[in-house]
XYZ file of C-alpha atoms in Angstrom:
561
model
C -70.580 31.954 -88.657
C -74.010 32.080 -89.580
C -76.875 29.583 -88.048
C -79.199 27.825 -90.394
C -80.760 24.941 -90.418
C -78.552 22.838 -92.206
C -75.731 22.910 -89.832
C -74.878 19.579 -87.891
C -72.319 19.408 -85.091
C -69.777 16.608 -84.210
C -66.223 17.486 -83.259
C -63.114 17.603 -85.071
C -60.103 14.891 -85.241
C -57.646 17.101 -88.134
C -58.559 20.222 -87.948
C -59.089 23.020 -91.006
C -61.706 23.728 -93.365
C -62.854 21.817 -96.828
C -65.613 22.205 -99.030
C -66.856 19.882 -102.043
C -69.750 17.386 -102.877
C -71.002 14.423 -100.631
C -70.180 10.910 -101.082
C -72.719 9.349 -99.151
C -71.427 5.449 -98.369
C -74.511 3.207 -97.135
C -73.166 0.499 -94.783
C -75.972 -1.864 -94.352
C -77.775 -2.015 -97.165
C -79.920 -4.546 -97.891
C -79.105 -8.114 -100.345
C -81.385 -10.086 -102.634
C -82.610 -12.780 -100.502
C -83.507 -16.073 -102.810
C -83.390 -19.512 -101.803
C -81.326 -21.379 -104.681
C -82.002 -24.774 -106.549
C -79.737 -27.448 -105.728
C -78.229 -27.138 -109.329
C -77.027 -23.485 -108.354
C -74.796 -24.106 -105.206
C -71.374 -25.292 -107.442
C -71.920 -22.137 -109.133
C -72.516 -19.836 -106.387
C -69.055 -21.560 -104.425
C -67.117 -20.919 -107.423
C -68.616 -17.196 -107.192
C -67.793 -17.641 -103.215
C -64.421 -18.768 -104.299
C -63.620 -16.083 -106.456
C -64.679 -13.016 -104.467
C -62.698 -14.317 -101.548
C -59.339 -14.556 -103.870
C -59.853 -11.175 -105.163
C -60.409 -9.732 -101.593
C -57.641 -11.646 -100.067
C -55.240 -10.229 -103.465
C -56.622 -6.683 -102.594
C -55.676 -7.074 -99.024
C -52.476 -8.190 -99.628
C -51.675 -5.201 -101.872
C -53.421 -2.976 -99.012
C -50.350 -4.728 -96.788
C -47.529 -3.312 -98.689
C -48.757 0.102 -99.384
C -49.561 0.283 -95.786
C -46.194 -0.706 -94.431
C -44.813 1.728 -96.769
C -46.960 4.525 -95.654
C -47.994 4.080 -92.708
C -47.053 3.169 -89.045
C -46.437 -0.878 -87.914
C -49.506 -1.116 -86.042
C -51.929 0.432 -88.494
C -50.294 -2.168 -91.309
C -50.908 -5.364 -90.046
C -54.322 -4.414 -88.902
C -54.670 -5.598 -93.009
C -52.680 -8.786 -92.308
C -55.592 -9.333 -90.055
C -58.107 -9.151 -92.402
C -56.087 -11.501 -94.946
C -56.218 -14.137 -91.759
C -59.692 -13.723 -91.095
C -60.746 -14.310 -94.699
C -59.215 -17.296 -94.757
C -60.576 -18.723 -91.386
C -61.495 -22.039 -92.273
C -64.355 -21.771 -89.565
C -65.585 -18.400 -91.853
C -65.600 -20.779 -95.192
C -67.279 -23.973 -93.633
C -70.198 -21.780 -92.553
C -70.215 -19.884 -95.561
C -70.566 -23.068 -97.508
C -72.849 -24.303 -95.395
C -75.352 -21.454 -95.872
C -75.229 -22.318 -99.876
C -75.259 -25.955 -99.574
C -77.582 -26.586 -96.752
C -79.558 -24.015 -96.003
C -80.031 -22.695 -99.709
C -79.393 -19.137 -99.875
C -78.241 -17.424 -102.583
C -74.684 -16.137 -102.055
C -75.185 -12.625 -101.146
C -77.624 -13.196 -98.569
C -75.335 -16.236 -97.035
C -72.239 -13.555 -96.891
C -74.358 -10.898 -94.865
C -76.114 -13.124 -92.207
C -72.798 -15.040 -91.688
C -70.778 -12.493 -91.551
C -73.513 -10.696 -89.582
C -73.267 -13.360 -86.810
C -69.688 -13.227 -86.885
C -69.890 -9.297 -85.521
C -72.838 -9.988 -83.365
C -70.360 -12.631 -81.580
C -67.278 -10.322 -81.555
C -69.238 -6.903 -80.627
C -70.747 -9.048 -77.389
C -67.580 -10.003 -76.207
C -66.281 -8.512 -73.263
C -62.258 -7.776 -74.684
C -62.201 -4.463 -76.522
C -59.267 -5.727 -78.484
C -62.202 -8.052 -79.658
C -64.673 -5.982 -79.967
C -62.752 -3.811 -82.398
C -62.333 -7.116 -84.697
C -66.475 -6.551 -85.213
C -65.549 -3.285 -87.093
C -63.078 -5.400 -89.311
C -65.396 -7.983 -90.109
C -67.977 -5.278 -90.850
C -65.625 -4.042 -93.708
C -64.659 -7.453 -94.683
C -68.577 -7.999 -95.403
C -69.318 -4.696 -97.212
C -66.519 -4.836 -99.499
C -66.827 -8.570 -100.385
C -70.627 -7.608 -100.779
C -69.455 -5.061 -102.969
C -67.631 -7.632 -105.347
C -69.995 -9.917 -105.479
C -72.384 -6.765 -107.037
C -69.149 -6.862 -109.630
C -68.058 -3.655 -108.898
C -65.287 -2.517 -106.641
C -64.505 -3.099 -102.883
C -63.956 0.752 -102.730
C -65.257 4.172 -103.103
C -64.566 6.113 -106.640
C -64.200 9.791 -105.667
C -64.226 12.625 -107.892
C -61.981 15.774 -107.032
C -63.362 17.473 -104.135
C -65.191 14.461 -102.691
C -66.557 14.705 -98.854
C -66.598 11.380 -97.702
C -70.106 10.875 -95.537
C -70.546 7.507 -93.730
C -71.364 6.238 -90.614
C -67.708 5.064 -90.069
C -64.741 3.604 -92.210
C -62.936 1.019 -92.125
C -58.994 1.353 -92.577
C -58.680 -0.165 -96.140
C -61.444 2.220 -97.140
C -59.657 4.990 -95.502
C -55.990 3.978 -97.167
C -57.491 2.995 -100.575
C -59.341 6.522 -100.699
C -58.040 8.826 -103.630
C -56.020 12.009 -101.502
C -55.847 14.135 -104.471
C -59.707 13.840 -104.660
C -60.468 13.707 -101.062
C -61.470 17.036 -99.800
C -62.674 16.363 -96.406
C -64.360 13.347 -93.974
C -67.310 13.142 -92.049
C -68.728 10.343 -89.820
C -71.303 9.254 -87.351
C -68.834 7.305 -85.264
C -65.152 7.076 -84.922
C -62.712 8.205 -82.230
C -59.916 10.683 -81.733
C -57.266 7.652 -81.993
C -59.318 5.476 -84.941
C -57.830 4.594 -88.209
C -59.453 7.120 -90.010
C -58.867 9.812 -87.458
C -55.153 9.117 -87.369
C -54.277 8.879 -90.983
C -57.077 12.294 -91.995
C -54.321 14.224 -89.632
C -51.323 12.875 -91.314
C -52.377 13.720 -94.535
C -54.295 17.168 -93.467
C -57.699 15.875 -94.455
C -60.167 17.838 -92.271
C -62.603 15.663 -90.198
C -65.501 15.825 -88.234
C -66.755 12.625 -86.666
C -69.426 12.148 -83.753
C -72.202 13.942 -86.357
C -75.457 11.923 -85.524
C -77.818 11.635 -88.388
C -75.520 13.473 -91.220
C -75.803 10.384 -93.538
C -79.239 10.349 -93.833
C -79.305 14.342 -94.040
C -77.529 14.704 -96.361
C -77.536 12.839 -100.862
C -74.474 12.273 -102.997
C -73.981 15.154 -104.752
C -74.967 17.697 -102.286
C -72.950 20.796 -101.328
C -70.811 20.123 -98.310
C -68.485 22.867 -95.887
C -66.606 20.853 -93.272
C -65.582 22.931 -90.512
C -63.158 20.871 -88.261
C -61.514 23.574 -86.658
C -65.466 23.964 -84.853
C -66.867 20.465 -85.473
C -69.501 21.683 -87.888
C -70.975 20.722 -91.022
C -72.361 22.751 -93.214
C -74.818 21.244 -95.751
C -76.277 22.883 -98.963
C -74.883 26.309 -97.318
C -76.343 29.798 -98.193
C -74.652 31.991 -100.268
C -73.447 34.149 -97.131
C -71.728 30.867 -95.273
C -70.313 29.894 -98.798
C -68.785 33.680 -98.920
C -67.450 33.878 -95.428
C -66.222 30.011 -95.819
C -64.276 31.272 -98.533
C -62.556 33.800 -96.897
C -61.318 31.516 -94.599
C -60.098 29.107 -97.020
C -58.045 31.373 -98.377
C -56.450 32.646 -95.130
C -56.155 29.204 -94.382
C -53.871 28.221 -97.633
C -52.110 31.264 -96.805
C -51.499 30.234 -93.546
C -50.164 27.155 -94.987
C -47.753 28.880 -97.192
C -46.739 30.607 -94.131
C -45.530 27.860 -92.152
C -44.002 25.867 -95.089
C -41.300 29.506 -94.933
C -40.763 27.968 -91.347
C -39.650 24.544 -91.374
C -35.672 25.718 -91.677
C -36.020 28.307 -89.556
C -35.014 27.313 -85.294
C -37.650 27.052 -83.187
C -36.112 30.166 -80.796
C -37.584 32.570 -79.070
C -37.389 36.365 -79.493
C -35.190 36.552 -76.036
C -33.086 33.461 -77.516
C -34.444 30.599 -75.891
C -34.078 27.490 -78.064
C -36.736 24.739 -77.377
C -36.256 20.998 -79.385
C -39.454 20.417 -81.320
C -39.740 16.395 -82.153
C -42.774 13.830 -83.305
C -44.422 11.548 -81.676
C -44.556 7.942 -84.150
C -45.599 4.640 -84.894
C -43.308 3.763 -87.858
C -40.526 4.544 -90.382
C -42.460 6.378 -92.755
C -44.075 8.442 -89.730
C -40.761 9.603 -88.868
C -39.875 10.594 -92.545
C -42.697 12.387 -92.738
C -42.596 14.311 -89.337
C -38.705 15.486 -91.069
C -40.923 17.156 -93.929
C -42.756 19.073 -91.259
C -39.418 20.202 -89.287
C -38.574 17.544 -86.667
C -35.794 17.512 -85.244
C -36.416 14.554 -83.660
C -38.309 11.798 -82.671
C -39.898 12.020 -78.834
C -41.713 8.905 -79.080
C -41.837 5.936 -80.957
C -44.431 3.767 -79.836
C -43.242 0.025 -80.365
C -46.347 -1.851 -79.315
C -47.527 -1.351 -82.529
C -44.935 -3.776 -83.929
C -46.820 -6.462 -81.617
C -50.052 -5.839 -82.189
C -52.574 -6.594 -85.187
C -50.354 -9.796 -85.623
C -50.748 -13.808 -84.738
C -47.149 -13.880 -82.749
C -44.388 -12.048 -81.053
C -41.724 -10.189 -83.459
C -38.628 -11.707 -83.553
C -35.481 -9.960 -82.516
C -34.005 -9.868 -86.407
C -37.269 -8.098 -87.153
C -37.426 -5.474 -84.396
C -33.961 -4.776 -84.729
C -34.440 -3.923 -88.917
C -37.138 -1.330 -87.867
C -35.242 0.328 -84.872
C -32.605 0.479 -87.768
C -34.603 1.930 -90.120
C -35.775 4.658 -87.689
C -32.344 5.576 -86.363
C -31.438 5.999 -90.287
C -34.329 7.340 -91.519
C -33.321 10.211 -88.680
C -29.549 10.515 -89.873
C -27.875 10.765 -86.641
C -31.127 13.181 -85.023
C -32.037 11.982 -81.502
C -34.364 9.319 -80.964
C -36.365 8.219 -77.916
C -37.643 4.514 -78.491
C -39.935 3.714 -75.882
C -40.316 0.141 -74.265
C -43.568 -1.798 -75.464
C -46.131 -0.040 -73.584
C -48.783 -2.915 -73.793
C -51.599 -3.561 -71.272
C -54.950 -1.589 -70.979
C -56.626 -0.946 -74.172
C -53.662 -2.035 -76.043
C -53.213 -6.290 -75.822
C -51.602 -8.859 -77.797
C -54.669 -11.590 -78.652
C -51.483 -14.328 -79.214
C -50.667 -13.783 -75.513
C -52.710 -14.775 -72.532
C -53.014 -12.294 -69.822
C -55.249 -12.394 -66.782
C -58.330 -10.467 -66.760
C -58.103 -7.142 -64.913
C -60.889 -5.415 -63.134
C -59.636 -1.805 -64.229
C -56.245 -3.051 -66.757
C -55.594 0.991 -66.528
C -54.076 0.705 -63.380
C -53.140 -3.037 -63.676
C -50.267 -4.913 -65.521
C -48.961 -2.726 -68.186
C -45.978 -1.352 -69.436
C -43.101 -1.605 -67.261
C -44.860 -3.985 -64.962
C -46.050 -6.627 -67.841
C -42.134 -6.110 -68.914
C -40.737 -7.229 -65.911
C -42.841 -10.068 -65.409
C -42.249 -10.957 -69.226
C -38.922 -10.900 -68.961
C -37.557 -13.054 -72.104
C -40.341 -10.886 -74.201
C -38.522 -7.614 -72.545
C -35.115 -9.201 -73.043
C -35.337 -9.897 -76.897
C -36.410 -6.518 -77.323
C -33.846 -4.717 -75.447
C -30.877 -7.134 -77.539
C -32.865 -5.531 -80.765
C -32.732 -2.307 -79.205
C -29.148 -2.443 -78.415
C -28.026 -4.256 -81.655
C -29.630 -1.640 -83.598
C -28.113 1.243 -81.426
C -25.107 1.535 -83.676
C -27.079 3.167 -87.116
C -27.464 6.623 -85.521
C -28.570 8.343 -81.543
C -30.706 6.119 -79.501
C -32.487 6.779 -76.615
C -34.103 4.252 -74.867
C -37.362 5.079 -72.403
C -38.743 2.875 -69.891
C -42.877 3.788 -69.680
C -45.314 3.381 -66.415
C -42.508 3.857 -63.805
C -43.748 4.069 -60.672
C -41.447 3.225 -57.885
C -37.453 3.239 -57.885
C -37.139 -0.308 -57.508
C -39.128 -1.080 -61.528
C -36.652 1.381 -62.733
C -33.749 -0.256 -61.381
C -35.114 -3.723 -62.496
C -34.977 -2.318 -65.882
C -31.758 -0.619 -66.170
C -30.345 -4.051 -64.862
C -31.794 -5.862 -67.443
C -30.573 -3.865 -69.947
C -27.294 -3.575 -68.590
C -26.965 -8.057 -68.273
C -28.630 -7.749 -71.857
C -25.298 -5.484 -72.865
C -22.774 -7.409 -71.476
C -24.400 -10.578 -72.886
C -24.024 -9.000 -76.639
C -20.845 -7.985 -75.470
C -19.513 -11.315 -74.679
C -21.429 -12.711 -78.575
C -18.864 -10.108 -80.011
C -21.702 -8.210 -80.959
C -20.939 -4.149 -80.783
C -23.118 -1.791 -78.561
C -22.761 1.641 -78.923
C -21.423 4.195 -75.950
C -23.738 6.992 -76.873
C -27.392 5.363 -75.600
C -29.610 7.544 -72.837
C -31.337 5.899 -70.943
C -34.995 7.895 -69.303
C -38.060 7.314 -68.252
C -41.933 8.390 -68.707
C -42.681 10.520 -66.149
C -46.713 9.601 -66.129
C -47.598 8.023 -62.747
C -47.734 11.080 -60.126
C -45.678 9.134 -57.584
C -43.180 9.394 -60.035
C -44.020 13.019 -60.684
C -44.229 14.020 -56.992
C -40.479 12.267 -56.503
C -38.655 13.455 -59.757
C -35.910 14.561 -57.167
C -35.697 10.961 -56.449
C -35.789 9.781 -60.030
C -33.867 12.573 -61.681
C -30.324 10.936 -60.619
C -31.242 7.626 -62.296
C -31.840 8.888 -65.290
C -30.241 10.840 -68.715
C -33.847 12.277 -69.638
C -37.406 12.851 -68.216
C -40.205 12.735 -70.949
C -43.642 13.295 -69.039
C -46.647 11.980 -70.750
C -49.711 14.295 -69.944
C -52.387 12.241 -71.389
C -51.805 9.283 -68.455
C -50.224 11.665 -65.736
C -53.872 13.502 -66.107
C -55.695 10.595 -66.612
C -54.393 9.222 -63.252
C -54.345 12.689 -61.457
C -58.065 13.400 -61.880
C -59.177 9.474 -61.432
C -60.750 10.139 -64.716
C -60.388 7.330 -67.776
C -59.270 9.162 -70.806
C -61.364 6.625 -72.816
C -64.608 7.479 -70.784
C -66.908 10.670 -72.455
C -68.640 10.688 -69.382
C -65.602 12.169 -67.455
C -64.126 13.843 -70.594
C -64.888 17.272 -68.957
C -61.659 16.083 -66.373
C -59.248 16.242 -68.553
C -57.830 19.915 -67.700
C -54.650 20.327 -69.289
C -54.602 24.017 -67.833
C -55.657 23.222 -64.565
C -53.081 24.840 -62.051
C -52.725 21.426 -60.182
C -51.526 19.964 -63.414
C -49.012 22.617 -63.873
C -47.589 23.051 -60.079
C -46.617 19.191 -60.674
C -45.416 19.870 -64.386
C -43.126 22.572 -62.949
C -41.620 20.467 -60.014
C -41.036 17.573 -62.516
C -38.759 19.937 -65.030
C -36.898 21.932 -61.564
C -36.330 18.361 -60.489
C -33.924 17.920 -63.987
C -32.560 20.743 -64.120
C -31.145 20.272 -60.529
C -29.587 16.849 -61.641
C -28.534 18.979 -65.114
C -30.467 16.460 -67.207
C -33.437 17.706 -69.980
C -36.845 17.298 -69.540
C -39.794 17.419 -72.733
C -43.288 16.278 -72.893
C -44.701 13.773 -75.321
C -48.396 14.447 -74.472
C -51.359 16.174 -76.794
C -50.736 19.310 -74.978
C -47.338 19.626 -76.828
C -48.971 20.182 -80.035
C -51.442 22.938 -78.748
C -50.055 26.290 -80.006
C -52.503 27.720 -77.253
C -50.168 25.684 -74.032
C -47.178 26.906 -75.880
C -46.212 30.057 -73.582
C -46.895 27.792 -70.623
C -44.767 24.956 -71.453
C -41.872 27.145 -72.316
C -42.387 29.013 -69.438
C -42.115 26.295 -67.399
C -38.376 25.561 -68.838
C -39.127 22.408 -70.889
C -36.624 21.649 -72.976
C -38.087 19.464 -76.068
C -41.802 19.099 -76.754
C -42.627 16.107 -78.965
C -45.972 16.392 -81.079
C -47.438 15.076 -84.038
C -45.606 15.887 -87.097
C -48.575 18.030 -88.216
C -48.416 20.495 -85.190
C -44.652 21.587 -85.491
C -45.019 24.233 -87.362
C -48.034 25.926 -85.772
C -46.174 25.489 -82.134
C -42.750 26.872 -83.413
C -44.350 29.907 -85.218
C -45.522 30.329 -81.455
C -42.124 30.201 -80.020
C -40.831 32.561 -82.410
C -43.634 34.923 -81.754
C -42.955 35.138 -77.996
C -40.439 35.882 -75.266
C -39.317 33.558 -72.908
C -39.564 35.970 -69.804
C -43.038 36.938 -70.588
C -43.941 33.012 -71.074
C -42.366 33.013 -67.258
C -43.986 35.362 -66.363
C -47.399 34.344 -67.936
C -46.941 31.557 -65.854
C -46.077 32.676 -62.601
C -49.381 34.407 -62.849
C -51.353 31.523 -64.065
C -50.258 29.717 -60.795
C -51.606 31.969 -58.345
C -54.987 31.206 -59.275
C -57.146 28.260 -57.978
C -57.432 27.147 -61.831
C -57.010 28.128 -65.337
C-alpha cells in the first residue's frame, strides 16, 4: 500500500478492513466553571438528582442487554457502574461541592469525579486501577446529560469511531449496523472494546498515538486492521486499491459462510475438532453460528468477577445449564475458576503477592478455598445432567494438586449422591496443561486424566520468563519457536500413549498461519474464538496431514522458526 502522509500506525485487535467518516469523541473536554448563589443549590441537586436517576435507569437497561449478549464477566462490569453511582460517599461529596463550596453542577461532577480517578489510577491493585476507566465513563456520560443530550454517541451508517479509548457502555450502546470500524489511542488486546469489535467483526486498530487530534468528524477514514494502519483523507490511489480489497474481503466472507457445514478434514482424511473458547451463554450460541463444534473453554471467573459477592451455587448451576443446553448434547470443557493474577475478586481478601503470576492462583487459590471450590464443583455436577460436561482443573503443577482436586470432586459426588441428587456417568475429567513441569511430565499426568487441553498463552509466558502483560518483553512471546514446539509435541505423544485426546485452547489455535503445525503435531481439537473457525478449517481442508508432518519434522531441526 501506498505511503503518504496521512497514514498513522497502531496495531490491530479484529482484524479486516473498513472505510467511512470519523466520529471524533473528545473525552476531557472542558465545563462552565461558575460559582452559584446560595438560591441556586436546591435547583442544581434536583438537576444532580435527576441526571443520576437517568444514568442509573440507562445502566440498568445496559445490564440486561449485556447479559443477553454478552459474556458474565463483561455484564456485570455495568452492575458496577449502577453501584458506584449510588455510592453514598460519591453523593455526599457531590453535594458538598454545590452546597459548600458553590460550584455550579457541571464543574462539581468533573473535579469530583476527577479526584475519584486520580485516587483509583494511584492505587497499586490493577483490579483498581481499571475502576478509574469506569469512573471516567461514569463522568463523561453524566456530563453529557447534564448538557441535555445523550450519554452516547449518534452514528450515522459508516461511522469510524475515533477516541482516545471507550468505555464498555459506549462500546455496547454503539449502533452495529452503523458502525464501520474503531480506532483508539489506548486499549488492549483483552479490553472491552477489543473483545466485543472481534465478536461482532468490527475492524480495530488501537495503540494509534495522536489520531484524535489528526484527524475532524467528518473526515474520510480507511482502517486497516489486518496491518494496524489508518488511513486518513486517503488519495484516490489508496481509496482504489482499498477497494479492491474490500471486495475480496466480502468475498472471502461469502466463502467461509459455504464452510460452516462442511467437516473440518483434511485432504488425506484427518478429522481435527474445531471448538470456542467463551465467557458466557450467548458466546457459545454465537461460536455455533460460526461452526463450533464445541466449546474448549469456558472461562468461569467471569461469573465472580465485576460483582460485590460470591455466586451462589443455584446461580452457577443455571448458567452451566444454560451452556450445556445451549450446546445440545456437543462437548463442553468448563474450566475451574481460574482467579489470581490480573484477574481478583475485590469482595475477597487475598494477600498481596510480589509477582501474583506465579503466586496463588487457580488451582492453588482453589485448594486453599476449599468451600468456594466445593460449591462450585456441587453446581458443576448438579448441572452435569442437561447435556456432555467436561470438567478442567487449570494451573496444575505437581501430581499431588491434581489429586487434591479429583478428591474433592469425587467427596463432592458422593455427597450429592447421598442428598438424592443425580450426577451424571458421562463427566471427563482433564487438566490445563500450562505450567512446563506439567508439560515436561505429561507421561506422568496423562494416566490421571480423560483429556489434556494445553494453554499456550501461560505455558509461553512461563517458558520464556516473559509476562504476557509486559510490552517490554512482548518480542518473547514466540509461538513458533522450536523450543515451544519440541514440548508441544511431547505433551500430545504423552496422550496418545495413555489413548486419551489432547487440543489447545491458546491464541495460536486461531492462527490459520500455526495451522499445518498444530495438525502436524497430532492435536486432536483446537479451541479458538468463534470468529477464527472458519479461517482455520478452510486451512485444514486445504492441506494434507502428511505434509503438515512433515512440515514439521523439518521445522524442528532448526535452532528456531
Amino acid at each position: 500500500m501506498a505511503n503518504y502522509a496521512g497514514v498513522l500506525a497502531g496495531f490491530g485487535v479484529s482484524a479486516g478492513i473498513a472505510g467511512g467518516r470519523a466520529l471524533v469523541l473528545k473525552r476531557d473536554r472542558e465545563v462552565e466553571r461558575q460559582n452559584i448563589a446560595e438560591d441556586e443549590i436546591k435547583t442544581q441537586l434536583l438537576r444532580l438528582d435527576r441526571g443520576i436517576a437517568q444514568l442509573t435507569e440507562e445502566t440498568e437497561k445496559l445490564l440486561a442487554q449485556a447479559r443477553a449478549a454478552m459474556s458474565g464477566g463483561e455484564a456485570e462490569i455495568f452492575e458496577a457502574h449502577v453501584l458506584m453511582l449510588q455510592d453514598p460517599a460519591l453523593r455526599e461529596a457531590l453535594i458538598d461541592a454545590v452546597t459548600n463550596k458553590r460550584k455550579n453542577l457541571a464543574w462539581a461532577v468533573h473535579d469530583v469525579l476527577g479526584d475519584f480517578i486520580k485516587t483509583f489510577a494511584a492505587l497499586d491493585d490493577e483490579y483498581m486501577r481499571q475502576r478509574a476507566a469506569d469512573l471516567t465513563e461514569i463522568r463523561q456520560r453524566l456530563l453529557d446529560l447534564l448538557d441535555g443530550g445523550t450519554s452516547f454517541p449518534v452514528l450515522q451508517p459508516g461511522s469510524i469511531i475515533i477516541a482516545e479509548y471507550l468505555g464498555p457502555a459506549e462500546t455496547l450502546s454503539l449502533n452495529r449496523d452503523c458502525l464501520a470500524g474503531i480506532v483508539l489511542e489506548r486499549g488492549g488486546r483483552t479490553s472491552h472494546t477489543s473483545v466485543l469489535a472481534r465478536a461482532l467483526g468490527i475492524p480495530a486498530v488501537i495503540g494509534v498515538d495522536g489520531i484524535t487530534t489528526a484527524v475532524t468528524t467528518g473526515a474520510e477514514i480507511i482502517v486497516d486492521a489486518n496491518a494496524g494502519q489508518v488511513h486518513i483523507s486517503p488519495p484516490d490511489t489508496v481509496r482504489a486499491q482499498y477497494a479492491a480489497q474490500i471486495s475480496r474481503q466480502e468475498a472471502e466472507k461469502r466463502a467461509l459462510e459455504e464452510l460452516l457445514a462442511e467437516p473440518a478434514v483434511t485432504l488425506d482424511g484427518r478429522n481435527v475438532a474445531l471448538w470456542a473458547n467463551v465467557g458466557g451463554v450467548a458466546e457459545a450460541a454465537e461460536a455455533l453460528t460460526h461452526g463450533a463444534q464445541g466449546i474448549g473453554l469456558f472461562r468461569t471467573e467471569f461469573l465472580y468477577m465485576d460483582r460485590q459477592s460470591l455466586p451462589c451455587e443455584e446461580e452457577q448451576e443455571r448458567v452451566y445449564r444454560e451452556m450445556l443446553a445451549v450446546m445440545r448434547g456437543k462437548p463442553v470443557v468448563i474450566r475451574t475458576l481460574d482467579i489470581g493474577s490480573d484477574k481478583k475478586l475485590p469482595y475477597f481478601s487475598t494477600a498481596a503477592e510480589d509477582n501474583p503470576a506465579l503466586g496463588c492462583r487457580a488451582i492453588r487459590w482453589c485448594l486453599q478455598e476449599k468451600e468456594v471450590f466445593r460449591t462450585q464443583l456441587r453446581a458443576l455436577l448438579k448441572a452435569s445432567v442437561a447435556g456432555d460436561l467436561w470438567i478442567m482443573f487449570p494451573m496444575i503443577a505437581v501430581p499431588e494438586e491434581l489429586r487434591a482436586a479429583k478428591n474433592l470432586l469425587a467427596d463432592t459426588r458422593q455427597q450429592l449422591a447421598a442428598e438424592g441428587i443425580g450426577v451424571s456417568e458421562r463427566i471427563k475429567v482433564g487438566m490445563m496443561v500450562e505450567v512446563p513441569a506439567a508439560a515436561l511430565n505429561a507421561d506422568l499426568f496423562a494416566p490421571e486424566v480423560d483429556f489434556f487441553s494445553i494453554g499456550t498463552n501461560d505455558l509461553l509466558q512461563y517458558l520464556f520468563a516473559a509476562d504476557r502483560q509486559n510490552e517490554a518483553v512482548g518480542y518473547l512471546y514466540q509461538p513458533r519457536n522450536t523450543v515451544l514446539l519440541r514440548l508441544l509435541r511431547h505433551i500430545a505423544a504423552a496422550a496418545h500413549r495413555r489413548g486419551i485426546p489432547v487440543g489447545i485452547c491458546g491464541e495460536m489455535a486461531g492462527d490459520p498461519e500455526m495451522t499445518a503445525v498444530l495438525v502436524g503435531l497430532g492435536l486432536d481439537e483446537l479451541s479458538m474464538s468463534g470468529q477464527c473457525i472458519p479461517r482455520v478449517k478452510r486451512t485444514i481442508r486445504s492441506l494434507e496431514a502428511n505434509t503438515a508432518v512433515r512440515l514439521l519434522d523439518g521445522l524442528m531441526g532448526k535452532n528456531n522458526w
